[in-house]
Backbone as a ProteinNet text record, in pm:
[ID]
protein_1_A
[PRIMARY]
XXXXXXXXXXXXXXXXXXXXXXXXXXXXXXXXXXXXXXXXXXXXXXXXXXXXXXXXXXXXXXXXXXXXXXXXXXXXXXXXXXXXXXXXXXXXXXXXXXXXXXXXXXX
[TERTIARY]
5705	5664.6	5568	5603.7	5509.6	5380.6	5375.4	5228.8	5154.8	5204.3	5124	5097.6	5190.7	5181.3	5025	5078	4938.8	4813.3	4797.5	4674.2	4603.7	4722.5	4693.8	4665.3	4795.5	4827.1	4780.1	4812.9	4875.8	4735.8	4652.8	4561.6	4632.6	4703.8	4770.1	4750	4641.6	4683.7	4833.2	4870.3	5042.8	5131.1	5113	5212.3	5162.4	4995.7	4997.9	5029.5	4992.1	5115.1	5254.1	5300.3	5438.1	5493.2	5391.5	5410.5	5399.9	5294	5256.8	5355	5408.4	5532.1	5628.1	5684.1	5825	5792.5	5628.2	5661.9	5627.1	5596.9	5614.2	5773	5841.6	5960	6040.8	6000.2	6105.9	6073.4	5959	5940.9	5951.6	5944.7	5995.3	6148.9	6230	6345.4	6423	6370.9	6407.4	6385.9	6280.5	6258.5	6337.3	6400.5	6484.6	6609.8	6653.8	6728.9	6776.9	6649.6	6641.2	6676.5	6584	6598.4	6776.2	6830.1	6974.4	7067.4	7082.2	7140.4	7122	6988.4	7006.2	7012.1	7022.1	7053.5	7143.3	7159.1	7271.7	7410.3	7317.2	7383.4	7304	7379.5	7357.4	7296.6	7354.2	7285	7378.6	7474.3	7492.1	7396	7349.2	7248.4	7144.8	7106.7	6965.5	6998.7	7189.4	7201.8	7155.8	7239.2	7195	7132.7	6984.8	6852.6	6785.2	6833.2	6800	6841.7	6974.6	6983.5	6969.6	6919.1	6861.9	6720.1	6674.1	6548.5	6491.2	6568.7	6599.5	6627.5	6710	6770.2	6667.8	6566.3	6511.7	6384.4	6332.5	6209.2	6241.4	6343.5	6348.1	6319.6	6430.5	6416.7	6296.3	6234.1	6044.8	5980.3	5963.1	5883.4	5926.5	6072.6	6137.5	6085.3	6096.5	6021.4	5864.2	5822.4	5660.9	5649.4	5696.4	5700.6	5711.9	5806	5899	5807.1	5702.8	5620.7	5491.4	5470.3	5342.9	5407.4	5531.5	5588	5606.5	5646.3	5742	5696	5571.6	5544.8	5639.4	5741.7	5854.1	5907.2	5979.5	5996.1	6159.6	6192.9	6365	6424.5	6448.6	6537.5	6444.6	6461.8	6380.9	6410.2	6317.6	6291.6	6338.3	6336.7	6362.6	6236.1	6134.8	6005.7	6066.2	6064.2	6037.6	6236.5	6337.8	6417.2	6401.6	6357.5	6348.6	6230.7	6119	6024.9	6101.4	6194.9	6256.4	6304.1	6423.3	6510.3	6473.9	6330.5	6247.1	6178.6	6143.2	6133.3	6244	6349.9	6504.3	6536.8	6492.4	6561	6464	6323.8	6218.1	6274.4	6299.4	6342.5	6459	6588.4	6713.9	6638.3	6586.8	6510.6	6457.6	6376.8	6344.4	6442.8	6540.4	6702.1	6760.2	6753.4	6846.2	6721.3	6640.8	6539.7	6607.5	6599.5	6596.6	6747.1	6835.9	6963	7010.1	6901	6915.6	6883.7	6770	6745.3	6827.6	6878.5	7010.1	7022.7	7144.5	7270.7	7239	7166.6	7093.4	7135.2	7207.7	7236.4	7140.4	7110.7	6996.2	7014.8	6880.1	6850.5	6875
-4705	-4652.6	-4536.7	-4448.3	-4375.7	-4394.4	-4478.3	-4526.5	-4561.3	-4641	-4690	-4607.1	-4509.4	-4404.4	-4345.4	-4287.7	-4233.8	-4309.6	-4395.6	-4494.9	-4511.2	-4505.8	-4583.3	-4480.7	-4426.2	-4323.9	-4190.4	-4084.5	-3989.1	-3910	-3889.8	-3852.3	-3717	-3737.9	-3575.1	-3623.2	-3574.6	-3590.9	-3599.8	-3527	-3497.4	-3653.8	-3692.4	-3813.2	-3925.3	-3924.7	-4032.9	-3975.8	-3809.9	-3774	-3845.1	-3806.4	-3851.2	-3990.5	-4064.5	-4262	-4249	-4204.7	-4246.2	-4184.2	-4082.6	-4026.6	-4136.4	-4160.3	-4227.3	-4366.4	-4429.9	-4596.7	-4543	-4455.4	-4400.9	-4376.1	-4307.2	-4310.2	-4382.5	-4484.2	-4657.4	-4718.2	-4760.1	-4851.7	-4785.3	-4624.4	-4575.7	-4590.7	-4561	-4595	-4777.5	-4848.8	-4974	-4979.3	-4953.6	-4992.2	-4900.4	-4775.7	-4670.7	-4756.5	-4802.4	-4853.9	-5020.4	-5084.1	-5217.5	-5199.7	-5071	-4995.3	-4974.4	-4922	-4863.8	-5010.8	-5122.7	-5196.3	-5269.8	-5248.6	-5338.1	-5245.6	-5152.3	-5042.9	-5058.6	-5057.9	-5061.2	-4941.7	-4840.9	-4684.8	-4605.1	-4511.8	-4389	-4473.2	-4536.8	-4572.1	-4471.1	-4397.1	-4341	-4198.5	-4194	-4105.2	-4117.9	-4249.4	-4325.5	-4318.2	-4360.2	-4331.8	-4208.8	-4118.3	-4019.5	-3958.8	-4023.3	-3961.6	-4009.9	-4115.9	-4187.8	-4170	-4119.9	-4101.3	-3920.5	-3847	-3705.4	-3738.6	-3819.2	-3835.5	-3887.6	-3954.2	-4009.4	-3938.8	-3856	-3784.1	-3630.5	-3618.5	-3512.9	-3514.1	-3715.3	-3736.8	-3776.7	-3835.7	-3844.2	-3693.7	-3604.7	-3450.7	-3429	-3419.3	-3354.5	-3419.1	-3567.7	-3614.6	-3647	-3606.8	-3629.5	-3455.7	-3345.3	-3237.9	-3216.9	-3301.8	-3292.6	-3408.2	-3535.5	-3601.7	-3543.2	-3491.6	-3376.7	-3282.8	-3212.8	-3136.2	-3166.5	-3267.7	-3395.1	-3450.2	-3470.5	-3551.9	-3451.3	-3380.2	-3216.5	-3105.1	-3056.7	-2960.1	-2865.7	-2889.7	-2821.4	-2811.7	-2709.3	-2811.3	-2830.6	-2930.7	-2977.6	-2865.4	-2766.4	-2677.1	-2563.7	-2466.5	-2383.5	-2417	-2432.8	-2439.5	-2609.9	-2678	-2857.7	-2919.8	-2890.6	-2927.1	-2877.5	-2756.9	-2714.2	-2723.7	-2725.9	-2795.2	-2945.8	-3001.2	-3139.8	-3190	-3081.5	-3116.7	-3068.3	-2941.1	-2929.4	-3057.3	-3122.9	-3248.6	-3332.2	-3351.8	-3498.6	-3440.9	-3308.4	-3269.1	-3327.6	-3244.8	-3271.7	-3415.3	-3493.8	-3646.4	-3693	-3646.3	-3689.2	-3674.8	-3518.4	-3454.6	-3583	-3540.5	-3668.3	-3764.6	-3827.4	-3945.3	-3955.5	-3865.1	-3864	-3793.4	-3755.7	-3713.7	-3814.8	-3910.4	-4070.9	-4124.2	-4159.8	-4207.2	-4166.4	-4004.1	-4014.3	-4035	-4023	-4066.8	-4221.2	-4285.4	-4432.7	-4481.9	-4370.6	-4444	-4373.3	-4250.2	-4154	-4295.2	-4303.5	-4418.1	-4555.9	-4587	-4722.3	-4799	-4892.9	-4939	-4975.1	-4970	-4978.1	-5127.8	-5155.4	-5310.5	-5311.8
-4620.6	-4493.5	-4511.6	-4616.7	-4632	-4676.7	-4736.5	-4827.5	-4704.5	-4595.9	-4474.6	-4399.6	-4360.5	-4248.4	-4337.1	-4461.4	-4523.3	-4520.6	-4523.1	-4516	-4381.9	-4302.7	-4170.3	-4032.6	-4005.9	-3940.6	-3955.5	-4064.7	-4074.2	-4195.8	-4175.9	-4253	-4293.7	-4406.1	-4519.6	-4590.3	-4712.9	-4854.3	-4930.6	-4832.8	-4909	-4891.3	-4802.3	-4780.1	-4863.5	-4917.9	-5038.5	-5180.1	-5191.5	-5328.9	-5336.5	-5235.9	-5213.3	-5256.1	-5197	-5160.2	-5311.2	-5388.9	-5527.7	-5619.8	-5592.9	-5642.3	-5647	-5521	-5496.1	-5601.1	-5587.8	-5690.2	-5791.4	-5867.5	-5971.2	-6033.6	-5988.6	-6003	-6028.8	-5869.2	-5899.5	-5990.4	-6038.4	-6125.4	-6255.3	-6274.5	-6441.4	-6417.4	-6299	-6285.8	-6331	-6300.5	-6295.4	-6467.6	-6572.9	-6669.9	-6718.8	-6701.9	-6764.3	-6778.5	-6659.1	-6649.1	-6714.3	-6733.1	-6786.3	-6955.6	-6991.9	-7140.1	-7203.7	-7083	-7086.7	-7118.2	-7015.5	-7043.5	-7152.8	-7205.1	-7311.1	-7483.4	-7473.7	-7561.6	-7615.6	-7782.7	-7870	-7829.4	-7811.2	-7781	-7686.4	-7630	-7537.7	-7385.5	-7367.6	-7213.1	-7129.7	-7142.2	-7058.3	-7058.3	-7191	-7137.6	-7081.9	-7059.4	-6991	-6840.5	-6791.5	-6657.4	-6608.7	-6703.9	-6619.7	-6628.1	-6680.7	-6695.1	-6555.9	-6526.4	-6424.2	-6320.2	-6284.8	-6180.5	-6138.5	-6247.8	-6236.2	-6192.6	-6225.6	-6196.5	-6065.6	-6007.4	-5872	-5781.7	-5770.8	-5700.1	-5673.8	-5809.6	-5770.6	-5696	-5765.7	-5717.5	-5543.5	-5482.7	-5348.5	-5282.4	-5333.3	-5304.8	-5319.8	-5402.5	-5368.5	-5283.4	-5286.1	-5188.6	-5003.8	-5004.3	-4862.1	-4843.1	-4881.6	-4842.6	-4834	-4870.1	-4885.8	-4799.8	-4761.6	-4590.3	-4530.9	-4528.1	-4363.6	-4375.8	-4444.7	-4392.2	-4332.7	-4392.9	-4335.3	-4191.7	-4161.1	-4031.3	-3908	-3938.9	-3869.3	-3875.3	-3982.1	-4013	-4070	-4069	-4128.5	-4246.1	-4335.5	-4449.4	-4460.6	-4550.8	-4538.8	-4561.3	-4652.2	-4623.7	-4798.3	-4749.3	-4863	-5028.4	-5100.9	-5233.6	-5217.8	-5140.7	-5194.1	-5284.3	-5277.9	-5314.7	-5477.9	-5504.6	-5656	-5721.5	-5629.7	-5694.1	-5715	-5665.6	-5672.3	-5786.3	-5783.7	-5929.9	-6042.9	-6043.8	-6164.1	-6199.4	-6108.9	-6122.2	-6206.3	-6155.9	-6236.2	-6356.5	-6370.4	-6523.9	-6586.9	-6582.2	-6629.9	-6670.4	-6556.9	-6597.9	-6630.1	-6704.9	-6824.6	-6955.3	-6952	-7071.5	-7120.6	-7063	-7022.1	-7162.5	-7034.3	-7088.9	-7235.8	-7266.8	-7402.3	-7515.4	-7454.6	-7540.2	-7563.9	-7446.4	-7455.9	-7601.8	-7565.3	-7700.1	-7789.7	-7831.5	-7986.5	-8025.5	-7884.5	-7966.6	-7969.1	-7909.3	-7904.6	-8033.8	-8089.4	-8234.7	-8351.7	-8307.3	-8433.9	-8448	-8342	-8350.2	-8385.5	-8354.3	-8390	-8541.4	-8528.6	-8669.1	-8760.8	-8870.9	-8986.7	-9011	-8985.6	-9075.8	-9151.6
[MASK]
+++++++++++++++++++++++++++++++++++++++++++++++++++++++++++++++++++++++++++++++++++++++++++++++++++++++++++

């Protein structure tokens, strides 16, 4: 909805950051996640790289809509807690790596 509103409707730069944010996210989400299940070891650190990462990227870009929609913003600091989040569940992410390959049994 947002990608269209931005295109169509709603001339803010901010709401196509956002749109490009959110399928950015899903689709590193879905392969984080595709990575995890099929992982010898540490997929639980891949979950919850993934779902830190989710949770922070909705949080930044539902405050950077709601200020494009409402002029308002969701509630103070959601924007830069929510970019920390998705730092965090990068970092996550590349912690799950190198312990996917520690653990990793040797050919």
């Amino acid at each position: 909805m947002e990608a269209a509103a931005a295109a169509h409707r709603i001339a803010d730069p901010h709401l196509t950051t956002s749109a490009n944010f959110l399928m950015l996210d899903a689709t590193a989400s879905i392969a984080i996640t595709a990575f995890a299940r099929n992982a010898p070891r540490g997929s639980t650190w891949f979950l919850t790289a993934v779902s830190i990462l989710l949770g922070g990227g909705i949080l930044f870009c539902a405050d950077i809509s709601f200020r494009a929609f409402a002029a308002e913003r969701l509630f103070p600091l959601a924007a830069p807690i929510g970019g920390t989040l998705m730092i965090i569940g990068w970092l996550l992410t590349a912690i799950a790596a190198a312990v996917c390959l520690i653990k990793s049994p040797k050919n």
